[in-house]
Structure formats: structure tokens, C-alpha cells
PDB file of C-alpha atoms in Angstrom:
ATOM      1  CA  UNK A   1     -21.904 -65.224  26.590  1.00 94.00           C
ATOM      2  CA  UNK A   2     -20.274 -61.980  27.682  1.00 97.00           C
ATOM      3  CA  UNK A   3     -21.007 -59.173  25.833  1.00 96.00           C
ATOM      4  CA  UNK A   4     -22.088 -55.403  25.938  1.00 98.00           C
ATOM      5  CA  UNK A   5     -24.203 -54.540  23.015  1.00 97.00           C
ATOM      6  CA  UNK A   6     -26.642 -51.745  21.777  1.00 97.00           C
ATOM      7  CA  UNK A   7     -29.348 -54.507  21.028  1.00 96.00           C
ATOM      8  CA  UNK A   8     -31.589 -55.912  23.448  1.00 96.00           C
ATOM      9  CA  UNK A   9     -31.753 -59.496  24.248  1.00 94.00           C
ATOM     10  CA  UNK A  10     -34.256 -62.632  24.209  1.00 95.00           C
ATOM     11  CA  UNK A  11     -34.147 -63.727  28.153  1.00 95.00           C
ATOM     12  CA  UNK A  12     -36.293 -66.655  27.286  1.00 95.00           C
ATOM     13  CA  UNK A  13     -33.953 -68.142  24.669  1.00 95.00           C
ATOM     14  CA  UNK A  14     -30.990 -67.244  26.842  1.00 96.00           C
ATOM     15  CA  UNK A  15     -32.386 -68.931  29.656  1.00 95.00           C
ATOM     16  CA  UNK A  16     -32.997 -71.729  27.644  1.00 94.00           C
ATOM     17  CA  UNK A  17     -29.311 -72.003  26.063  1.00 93.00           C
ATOM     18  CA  UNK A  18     -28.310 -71.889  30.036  1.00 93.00           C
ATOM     19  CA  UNK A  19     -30.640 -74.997  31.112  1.00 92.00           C
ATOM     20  CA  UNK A  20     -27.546 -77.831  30.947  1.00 85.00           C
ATOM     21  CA  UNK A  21     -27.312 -81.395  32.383  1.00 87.00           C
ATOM     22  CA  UNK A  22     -25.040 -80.107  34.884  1.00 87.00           C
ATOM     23  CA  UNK A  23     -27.478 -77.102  35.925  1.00 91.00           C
ATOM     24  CA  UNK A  24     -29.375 -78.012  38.782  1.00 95.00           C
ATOM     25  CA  UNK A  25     -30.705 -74.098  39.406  1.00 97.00           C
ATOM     26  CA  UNK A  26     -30.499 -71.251  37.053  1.00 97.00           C
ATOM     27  CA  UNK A  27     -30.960 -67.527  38.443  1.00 98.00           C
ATOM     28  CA  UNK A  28     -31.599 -63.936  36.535  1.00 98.00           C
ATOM     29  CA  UNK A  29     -31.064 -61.038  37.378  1.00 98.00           C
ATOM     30  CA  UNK A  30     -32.644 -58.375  34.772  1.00 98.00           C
ATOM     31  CA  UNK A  31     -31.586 -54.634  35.421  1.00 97.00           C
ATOM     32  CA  UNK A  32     -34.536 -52.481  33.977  1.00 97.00           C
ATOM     33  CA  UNK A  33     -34.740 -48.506  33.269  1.00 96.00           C
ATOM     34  CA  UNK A  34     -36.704 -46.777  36.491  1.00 93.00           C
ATOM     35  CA  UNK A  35     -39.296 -44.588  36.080  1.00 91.00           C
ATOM     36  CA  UNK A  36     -38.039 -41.766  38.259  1.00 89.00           C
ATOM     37  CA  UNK A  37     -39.575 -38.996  36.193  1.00 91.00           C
ATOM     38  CA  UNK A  38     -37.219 -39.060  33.254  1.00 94.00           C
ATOM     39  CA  UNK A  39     -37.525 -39.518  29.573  1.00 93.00           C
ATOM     40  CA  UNK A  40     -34.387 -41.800  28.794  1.00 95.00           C
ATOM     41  CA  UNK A  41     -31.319 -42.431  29.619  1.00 97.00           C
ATOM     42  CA  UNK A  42     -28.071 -42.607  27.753  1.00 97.00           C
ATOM     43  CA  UNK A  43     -25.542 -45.632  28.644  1.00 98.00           C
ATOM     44  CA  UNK A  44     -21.745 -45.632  27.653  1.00 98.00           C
ATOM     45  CA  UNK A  45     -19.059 -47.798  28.282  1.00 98.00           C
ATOM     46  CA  UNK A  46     -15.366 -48.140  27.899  1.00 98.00           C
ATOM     47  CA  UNK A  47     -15.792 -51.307  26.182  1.00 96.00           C
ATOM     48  CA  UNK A  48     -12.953 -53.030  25.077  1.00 94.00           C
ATOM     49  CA  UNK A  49     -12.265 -52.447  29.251  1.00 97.00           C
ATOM     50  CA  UNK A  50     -15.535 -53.483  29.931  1.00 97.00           C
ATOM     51  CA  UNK A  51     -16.006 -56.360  27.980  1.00 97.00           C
ATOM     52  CA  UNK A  52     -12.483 -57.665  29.056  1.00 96.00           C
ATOM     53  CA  UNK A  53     -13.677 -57.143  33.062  1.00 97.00           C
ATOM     54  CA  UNK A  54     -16.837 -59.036  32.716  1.00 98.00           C
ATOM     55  CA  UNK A  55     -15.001 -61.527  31.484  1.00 98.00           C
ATOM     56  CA  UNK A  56     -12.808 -61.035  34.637  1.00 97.00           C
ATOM     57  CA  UNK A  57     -15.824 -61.152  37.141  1.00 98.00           C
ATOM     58  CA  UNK A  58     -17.043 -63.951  35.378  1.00 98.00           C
ATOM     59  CA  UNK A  59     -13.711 -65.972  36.880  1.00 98.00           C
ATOM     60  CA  UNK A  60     -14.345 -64.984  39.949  1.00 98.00           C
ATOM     61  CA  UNK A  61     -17.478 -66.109  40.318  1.00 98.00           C
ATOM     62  CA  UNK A  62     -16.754 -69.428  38.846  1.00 98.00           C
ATOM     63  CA  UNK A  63     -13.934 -69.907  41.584  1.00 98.00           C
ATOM     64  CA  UNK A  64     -15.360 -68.006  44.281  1.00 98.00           C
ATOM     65  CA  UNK A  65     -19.029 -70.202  44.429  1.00 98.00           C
ATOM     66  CA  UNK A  66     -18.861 -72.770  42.012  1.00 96.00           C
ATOM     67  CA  UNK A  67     -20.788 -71.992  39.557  1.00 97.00           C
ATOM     68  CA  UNK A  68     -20.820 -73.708  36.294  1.00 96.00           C
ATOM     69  CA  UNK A  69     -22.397 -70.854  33.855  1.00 96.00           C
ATOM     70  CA  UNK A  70     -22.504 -67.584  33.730  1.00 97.00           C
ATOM     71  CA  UNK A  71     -23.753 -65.287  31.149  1.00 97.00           C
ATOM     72  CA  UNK A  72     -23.944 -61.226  31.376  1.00 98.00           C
ATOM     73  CA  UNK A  73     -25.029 -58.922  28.647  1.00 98.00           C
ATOM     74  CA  UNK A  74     -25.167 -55.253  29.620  1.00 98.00           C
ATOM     75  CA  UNK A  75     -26.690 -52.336  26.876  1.00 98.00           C
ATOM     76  CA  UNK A  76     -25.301 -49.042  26.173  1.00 98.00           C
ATOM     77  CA  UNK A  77     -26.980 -46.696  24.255  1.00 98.00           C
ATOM     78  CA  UNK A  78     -30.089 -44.465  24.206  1.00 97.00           C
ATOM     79  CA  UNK A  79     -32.411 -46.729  26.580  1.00 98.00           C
ATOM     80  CA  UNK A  80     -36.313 -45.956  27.339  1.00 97.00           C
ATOM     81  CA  UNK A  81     -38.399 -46.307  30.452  1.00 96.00           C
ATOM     82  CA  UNK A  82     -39.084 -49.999  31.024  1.00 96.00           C
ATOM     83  CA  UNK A  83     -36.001 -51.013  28.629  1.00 97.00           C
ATOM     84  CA  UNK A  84     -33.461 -53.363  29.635  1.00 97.00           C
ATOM     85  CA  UNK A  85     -30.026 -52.429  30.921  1.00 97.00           C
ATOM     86  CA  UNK A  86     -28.002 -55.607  31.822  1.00 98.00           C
ATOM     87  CA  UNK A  87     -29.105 -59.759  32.109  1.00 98.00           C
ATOM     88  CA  UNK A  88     -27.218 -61.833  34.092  1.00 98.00           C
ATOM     89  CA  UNK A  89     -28.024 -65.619  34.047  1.00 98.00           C
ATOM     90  CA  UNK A  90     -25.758 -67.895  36.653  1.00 98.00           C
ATOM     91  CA  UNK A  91     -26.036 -71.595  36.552  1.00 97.00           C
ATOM     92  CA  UNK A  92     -24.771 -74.219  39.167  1.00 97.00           C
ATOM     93  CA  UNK A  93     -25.806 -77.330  40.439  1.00 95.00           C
ATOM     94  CA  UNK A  94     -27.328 -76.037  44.036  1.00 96.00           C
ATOM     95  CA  UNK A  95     -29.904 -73.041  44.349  1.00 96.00           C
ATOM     96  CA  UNK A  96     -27.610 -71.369  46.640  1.00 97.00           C
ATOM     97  CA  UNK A  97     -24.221 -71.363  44.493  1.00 97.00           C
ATOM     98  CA  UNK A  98     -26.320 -69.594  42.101  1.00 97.00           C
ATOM     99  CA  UNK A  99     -28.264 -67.225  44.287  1.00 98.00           C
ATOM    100  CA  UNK A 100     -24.436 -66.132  45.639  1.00 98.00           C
ATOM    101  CA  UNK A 101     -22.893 -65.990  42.167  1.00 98.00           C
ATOM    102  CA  UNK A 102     -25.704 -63.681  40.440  1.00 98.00           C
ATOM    103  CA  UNK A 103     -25.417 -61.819  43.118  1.00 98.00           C
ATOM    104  CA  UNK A 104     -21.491 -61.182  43.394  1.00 98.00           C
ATOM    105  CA  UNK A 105     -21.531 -60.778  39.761  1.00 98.00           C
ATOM    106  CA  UNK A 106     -24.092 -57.454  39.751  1.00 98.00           C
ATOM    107  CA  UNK A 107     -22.144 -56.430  43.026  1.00 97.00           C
ATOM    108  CA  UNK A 108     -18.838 -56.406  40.989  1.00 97.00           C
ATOM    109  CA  UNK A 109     -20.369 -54.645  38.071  1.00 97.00           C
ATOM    110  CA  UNK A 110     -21.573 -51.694  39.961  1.00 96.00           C
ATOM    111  CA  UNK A 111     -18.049 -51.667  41.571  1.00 94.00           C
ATOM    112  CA  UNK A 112     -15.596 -51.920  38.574  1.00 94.00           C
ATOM    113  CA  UNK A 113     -16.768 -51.860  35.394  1.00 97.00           C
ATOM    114  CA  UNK A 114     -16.179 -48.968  33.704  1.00 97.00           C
ATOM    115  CA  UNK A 115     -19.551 -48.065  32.763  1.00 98.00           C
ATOM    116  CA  UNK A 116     -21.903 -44.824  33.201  1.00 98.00           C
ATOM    117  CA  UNK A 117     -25.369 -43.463  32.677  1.00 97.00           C
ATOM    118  CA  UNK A 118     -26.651 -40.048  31.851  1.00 97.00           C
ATOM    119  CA  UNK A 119     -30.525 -39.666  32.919  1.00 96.00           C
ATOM    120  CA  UNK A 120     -32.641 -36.920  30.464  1.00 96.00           C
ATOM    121  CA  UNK A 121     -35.825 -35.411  31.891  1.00 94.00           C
ATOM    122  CA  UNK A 122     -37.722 -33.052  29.967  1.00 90.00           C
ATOM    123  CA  UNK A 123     -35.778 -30.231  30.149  1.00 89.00           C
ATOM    124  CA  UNK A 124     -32.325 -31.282  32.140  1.00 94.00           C
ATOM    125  CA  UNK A 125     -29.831 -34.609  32.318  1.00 96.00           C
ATOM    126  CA  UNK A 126     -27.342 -35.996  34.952  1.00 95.00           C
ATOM    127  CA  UNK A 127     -24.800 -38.467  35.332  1.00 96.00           C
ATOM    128  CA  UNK A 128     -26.546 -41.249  37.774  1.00 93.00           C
ATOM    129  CA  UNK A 129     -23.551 -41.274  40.182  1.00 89.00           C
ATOM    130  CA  UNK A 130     -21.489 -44.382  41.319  1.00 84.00           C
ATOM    131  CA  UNK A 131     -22.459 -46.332  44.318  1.00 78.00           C
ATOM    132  CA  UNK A 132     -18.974 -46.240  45.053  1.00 70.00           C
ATOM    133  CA  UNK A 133     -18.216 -42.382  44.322  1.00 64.00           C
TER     134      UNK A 133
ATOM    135  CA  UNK B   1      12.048 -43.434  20.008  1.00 53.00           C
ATOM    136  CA  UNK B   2       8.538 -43.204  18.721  1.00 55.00           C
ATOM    137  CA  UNK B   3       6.339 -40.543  19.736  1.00 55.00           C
ATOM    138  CA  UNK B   4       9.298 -38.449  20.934  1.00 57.00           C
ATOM    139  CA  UNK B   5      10.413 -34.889  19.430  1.00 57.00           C
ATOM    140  CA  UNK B   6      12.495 -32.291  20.110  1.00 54.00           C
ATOM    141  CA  UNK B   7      10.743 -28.897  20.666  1.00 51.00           C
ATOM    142  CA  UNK B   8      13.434 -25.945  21.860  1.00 53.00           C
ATOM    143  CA  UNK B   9      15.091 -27.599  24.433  1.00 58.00           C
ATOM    144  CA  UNK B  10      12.449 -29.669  25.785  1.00 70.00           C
ATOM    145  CA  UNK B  11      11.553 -33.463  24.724  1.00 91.00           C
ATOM    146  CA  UNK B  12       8.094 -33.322  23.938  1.00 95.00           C
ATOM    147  CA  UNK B  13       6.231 -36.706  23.732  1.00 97.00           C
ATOM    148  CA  UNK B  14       2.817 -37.491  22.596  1.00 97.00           C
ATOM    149  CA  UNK B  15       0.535 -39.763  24.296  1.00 98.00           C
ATOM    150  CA  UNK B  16      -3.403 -40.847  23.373  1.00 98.00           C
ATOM    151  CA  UNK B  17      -5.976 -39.346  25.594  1.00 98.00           C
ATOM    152  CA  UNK B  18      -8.903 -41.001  25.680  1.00 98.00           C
ATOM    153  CA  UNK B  19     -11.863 -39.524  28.279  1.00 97.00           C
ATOM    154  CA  UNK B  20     -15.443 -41.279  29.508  1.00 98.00           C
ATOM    155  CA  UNK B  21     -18.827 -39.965  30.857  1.00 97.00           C
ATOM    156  CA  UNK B  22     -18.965 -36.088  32.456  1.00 94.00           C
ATOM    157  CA  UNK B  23     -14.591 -36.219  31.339  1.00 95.00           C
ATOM    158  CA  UNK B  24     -15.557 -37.074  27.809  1.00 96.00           C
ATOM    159  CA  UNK B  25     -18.479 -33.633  27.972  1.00 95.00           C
ATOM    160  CA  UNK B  26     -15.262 -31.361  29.535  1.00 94.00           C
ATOM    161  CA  UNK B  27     -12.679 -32.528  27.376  1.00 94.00           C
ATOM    162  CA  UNK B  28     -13.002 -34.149  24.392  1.00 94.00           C
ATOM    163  CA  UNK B  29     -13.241 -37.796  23.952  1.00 96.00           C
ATOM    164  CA  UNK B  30     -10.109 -39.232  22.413  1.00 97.00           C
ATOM    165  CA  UNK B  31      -7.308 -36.744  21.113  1.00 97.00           C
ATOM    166  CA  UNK B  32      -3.745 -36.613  20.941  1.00 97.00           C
ATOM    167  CA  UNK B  33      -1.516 -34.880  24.136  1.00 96.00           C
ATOM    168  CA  UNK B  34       1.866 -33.243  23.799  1.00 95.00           C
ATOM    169  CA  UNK B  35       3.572 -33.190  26.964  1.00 96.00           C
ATOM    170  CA  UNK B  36       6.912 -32.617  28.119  1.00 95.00           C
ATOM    171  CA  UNK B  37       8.901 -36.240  29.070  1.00 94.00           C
ATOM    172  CA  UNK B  38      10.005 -37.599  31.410  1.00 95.00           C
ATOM    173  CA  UNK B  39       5.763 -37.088  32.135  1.00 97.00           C
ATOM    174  CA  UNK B  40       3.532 -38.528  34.625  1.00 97.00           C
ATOM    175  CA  UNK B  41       0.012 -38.741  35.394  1.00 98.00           C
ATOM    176  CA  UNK B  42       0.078 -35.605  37.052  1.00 97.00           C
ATOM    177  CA  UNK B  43       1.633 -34.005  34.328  1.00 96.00           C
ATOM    178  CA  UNK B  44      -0.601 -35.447  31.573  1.00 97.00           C
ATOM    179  CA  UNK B  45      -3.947 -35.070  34.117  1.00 97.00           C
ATOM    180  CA  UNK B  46      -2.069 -31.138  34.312  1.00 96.00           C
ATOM    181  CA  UNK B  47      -1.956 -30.359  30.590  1.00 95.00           C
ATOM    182  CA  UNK B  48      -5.511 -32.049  29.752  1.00 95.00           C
ATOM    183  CA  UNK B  49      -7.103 -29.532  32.466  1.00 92.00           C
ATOM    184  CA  UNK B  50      -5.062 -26.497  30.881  1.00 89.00           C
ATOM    185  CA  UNK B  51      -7.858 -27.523  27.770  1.00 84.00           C
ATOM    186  CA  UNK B  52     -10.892 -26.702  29.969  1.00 85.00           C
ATOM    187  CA  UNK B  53      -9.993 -24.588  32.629  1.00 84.00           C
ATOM    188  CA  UNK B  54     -13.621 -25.170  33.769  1.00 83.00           C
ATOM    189  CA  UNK B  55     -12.991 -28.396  34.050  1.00 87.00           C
ATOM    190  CA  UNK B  56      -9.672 -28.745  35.759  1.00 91.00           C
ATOM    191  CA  UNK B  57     -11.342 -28.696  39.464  1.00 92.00           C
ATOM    192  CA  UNK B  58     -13.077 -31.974  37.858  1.00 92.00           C
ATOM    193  CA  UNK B  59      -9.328 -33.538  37.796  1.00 95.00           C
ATOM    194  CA  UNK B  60      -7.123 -31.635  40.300  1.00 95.00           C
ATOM    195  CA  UNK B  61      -7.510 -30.608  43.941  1.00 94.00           C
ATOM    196  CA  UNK B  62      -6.155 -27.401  45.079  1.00 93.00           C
ATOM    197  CA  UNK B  63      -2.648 -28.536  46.136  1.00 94.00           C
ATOM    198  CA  UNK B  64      -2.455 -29.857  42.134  1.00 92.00           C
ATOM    199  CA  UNK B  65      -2.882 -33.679  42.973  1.00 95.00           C
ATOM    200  CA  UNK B  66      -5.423 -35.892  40.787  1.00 96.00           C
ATOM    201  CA  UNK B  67      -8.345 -36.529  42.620  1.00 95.00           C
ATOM    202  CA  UNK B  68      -9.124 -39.541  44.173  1.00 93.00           C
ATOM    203  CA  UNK B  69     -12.326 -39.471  42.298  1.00 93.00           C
ATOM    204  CA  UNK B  70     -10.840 -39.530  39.392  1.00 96.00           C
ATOM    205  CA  UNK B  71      -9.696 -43.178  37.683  1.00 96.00           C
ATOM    206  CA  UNK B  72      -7.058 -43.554  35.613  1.00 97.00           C
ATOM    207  CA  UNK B  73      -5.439 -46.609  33.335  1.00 98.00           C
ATOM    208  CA  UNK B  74      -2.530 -46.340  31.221  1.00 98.00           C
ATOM    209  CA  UNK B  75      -2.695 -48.869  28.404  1.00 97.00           C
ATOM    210  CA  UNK B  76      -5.596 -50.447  29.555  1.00 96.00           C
ATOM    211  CA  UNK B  77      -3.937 -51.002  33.059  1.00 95.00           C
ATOM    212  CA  UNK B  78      -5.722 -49.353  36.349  1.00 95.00           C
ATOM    213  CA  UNK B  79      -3.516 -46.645  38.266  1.00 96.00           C
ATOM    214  CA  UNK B  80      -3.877 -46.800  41.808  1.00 93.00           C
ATOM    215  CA  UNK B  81      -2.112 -46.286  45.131  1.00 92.00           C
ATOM    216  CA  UNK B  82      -0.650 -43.865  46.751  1.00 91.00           C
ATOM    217  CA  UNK B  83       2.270 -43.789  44.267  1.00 94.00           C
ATOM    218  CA  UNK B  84      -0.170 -43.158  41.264  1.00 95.00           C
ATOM    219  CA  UNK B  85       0.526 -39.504  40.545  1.00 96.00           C
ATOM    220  CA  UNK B  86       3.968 -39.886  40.015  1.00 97.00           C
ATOM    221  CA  UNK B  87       3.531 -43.188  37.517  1.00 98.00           C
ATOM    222  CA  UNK B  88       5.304 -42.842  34.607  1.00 97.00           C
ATOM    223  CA  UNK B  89       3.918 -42.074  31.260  1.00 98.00           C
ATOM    224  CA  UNK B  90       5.679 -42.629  28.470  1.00 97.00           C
ATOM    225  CA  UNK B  91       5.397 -41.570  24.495  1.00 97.00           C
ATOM    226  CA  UNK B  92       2.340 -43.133  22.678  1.00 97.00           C
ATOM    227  CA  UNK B  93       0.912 -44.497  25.671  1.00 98.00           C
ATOM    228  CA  UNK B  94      -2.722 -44.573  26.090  1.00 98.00           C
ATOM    229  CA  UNK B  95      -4.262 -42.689  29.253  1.00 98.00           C
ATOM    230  CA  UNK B  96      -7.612 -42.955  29.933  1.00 98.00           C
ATOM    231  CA  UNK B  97      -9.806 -41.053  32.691  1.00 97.00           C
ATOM    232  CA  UNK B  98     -13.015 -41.528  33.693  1.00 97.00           C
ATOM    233  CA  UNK B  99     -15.123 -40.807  37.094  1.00 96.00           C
ATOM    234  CA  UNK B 100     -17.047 -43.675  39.371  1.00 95.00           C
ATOM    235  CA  UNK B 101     -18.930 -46.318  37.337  1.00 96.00           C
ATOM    236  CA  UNK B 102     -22.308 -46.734  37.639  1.00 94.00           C
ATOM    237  CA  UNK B 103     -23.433 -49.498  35.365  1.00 92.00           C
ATOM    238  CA  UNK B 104     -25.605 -52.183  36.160  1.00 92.00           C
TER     239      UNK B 104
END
């Protein structure tokens, strides 16, 4: 599943969905909202670009480590301390294809997908800038 | 040809602005352009700054070029290289700016 939602997500079911005969390791990665002395944060995508480059980086980690699922769902919106921001859930059938692959895959995201977040403290905001500014 | 129009003796063509994060705050977040053709992305990047002049040191460096900061896709497509200011842009064309990402 590749998506980019305002709704947050069940990991446990999604993890669940992922378990597959030819699975022999699943790995998560969970991005969560830092407490770093703000209220919330706003996230907002370009998403028909977004959606359409997950898919993208998806590919690439399929071919680049072998990897045999891969599922990444990333939130926009008004998001709290503690919320959710993006799951990614790689399958494969060694530890270490999907160790590389979840990996790569929140690497890439940071990189190119054209996604931003605005952090609100109590009486001022700021874009969180890109690691690659 | 669509999106084109005669205005004096200048073609004027409109193209579909759409902007993202800290562009979006300075200049709107989708809305229509009129620009003179033939245009490029420096021309298009020129007239959306002439809408904020606050906001045109956000998209131009002081020689007038875009800033490298500053991405660009035209119909969905990335704009890069060292050719990208002078890529065309043509009537109803969609341009789309935005800075960095930073999702994740």
C-alpha cells in the first residue's frame, strides 16, 4: 500500500497484512512527531507528485535489494506531539535485504518527495528545513 | 492555440501556477499566470515574484537567475540542470515551485 493520507494508521494490522509465505523478515520504520517544545505541526504535500514518487522509490527498492514488499503511508495534516508522520513496512526473505530496503526507502523520502512541515510553538511557527537544503 | 491571446502586440499566454510550503504563504497557492510567449522559467519564476515583491529574493538571486534552492516541475516533470532557466514554457502548462522537502 502506498498512500499519503490525513488518517492515521493501524501498524499492527499492517504488519500483519505484510507477514507472507515468502517473508522471511519484516522491518518498520515509524516516523513520530518530536517533542522539541512545540505545540503541532502542520504537514503538506504535493500529492498527486508525492504519491506517484513513493510509488517510484518503492521500484527502486524492490530492484536495488530485493525486497519482496514494501508498504509506506506518510500523513499530512495538523499532527500532535507523539502522532505519527510516516510507516514504512519492507518485507524480504533475509533480515538484511530488509534492514537495507527500509532504510533506502526513508533515505529517498527525505531526499525527493515533495513534502514539507511547518512546526507551531506557542506563539511562533517555521518551516522544518530540508536535510538536503 | 489554446491558452494563447493577443494583447497589443505581444502574445500573451496563460499558464497554471501552482506553489507549496513557505512559496504557497508568499504567493498564493494555485492561480492563473499571464506571461508573454515565447516564456521560460525565468520568465514565469519573473512575473510570479512581480506578485510579492517581498518575496521575489525567495525565487531570484541578484543577477535575476532562479535559485538553486528553488525546485521547479512543469507538468509534473522536475526542471533541473544547468539549462533549466531557459526551459521552455508553453500556454496552459502547469508550473509548480516549491523549496527543499522535508518529509519523513
Amino acid at each position: 500500500m502506498i498512500r499519503i493520507t490525513r488518517d492515521d494508521f493501524d501498524i499492527s494490522a499492517l504488519l500483519e497484512e505484510a507477514r507472507g509465505d515468502e517473508n522471511g523478515a519484516i522491518v518498520s520504520f515509524v516516523g513520530i512527531v518530536r517533542n522539541d517544545g512545540i505545540e503541532r505541526m502542520e504537514v503538506e504535500a504535493f500529492e498527486e507528485v508525492a504519491e506517484q514518487e513513493l510509488f517510484r522509490i518503492r521500484q527502486e527498492a524492490i530492484e536495488k535489494f530485493g525486497v519482496t514488499s514494501v508498504d509506506i503511508i506518510h500523513r499530512v495534516g495538523s499532527l500532535a506531539v507523539g502522532d505519527r508522520i510516516v510507516l514504512i513496512i519492507v518485507g524480504a526473505s533475509h533480515r538484511k535485504a530488509a534492514f537495507l530496503g527500509c532504510e533506502y526507502i526513508i533515505d529517498r523520502i527525505k531526499e525527493s518527495v515533495p513534502i514539507w512541515k511547518k512546526e507551531y510553538t506557542a506563539g511562533d511557527s517555521r518551516w522544518v528545513p530540508g536535510e538536503h537544503e | 492555440m489554446p491558452g494563447v491571446r493577443e494583447q497589443g502586440l505581444n502574445r500573451v499566454i496563460t499558464v497554471h501556477i501552482r506553489a507549496f510550503a513557505r512559496f504557497r504563504e508568499l504567493f498564493g497557492d494555485r492561480f492563473d499566470l499571464k506571461v508573454e510567449s515565447p516564456a521560460t522559467v525565468r520568465s514565469v519564476m519573473h512575473e510570479i515574484g512581480r506578485r510579492n515583491v517581498q518575496g521575489i529574493s525567495e525565487l531570484l538571486d541578484h543577477e535575476g537567475n532562479v535559485k538553486k534552492s528553488v525546485i521547479i516541475m512543469v507538468n509534473r516533470e522536475r526542471i533541473s540542470g544547468e539549462t533549466r532557466d531557459d526551459h521552455p514554457v508553453s500556454g496552459e502548462d502547469e508550473v509548480a515551485l516549491y523549496p527543499p522537502v522535508a518529509g519523513g
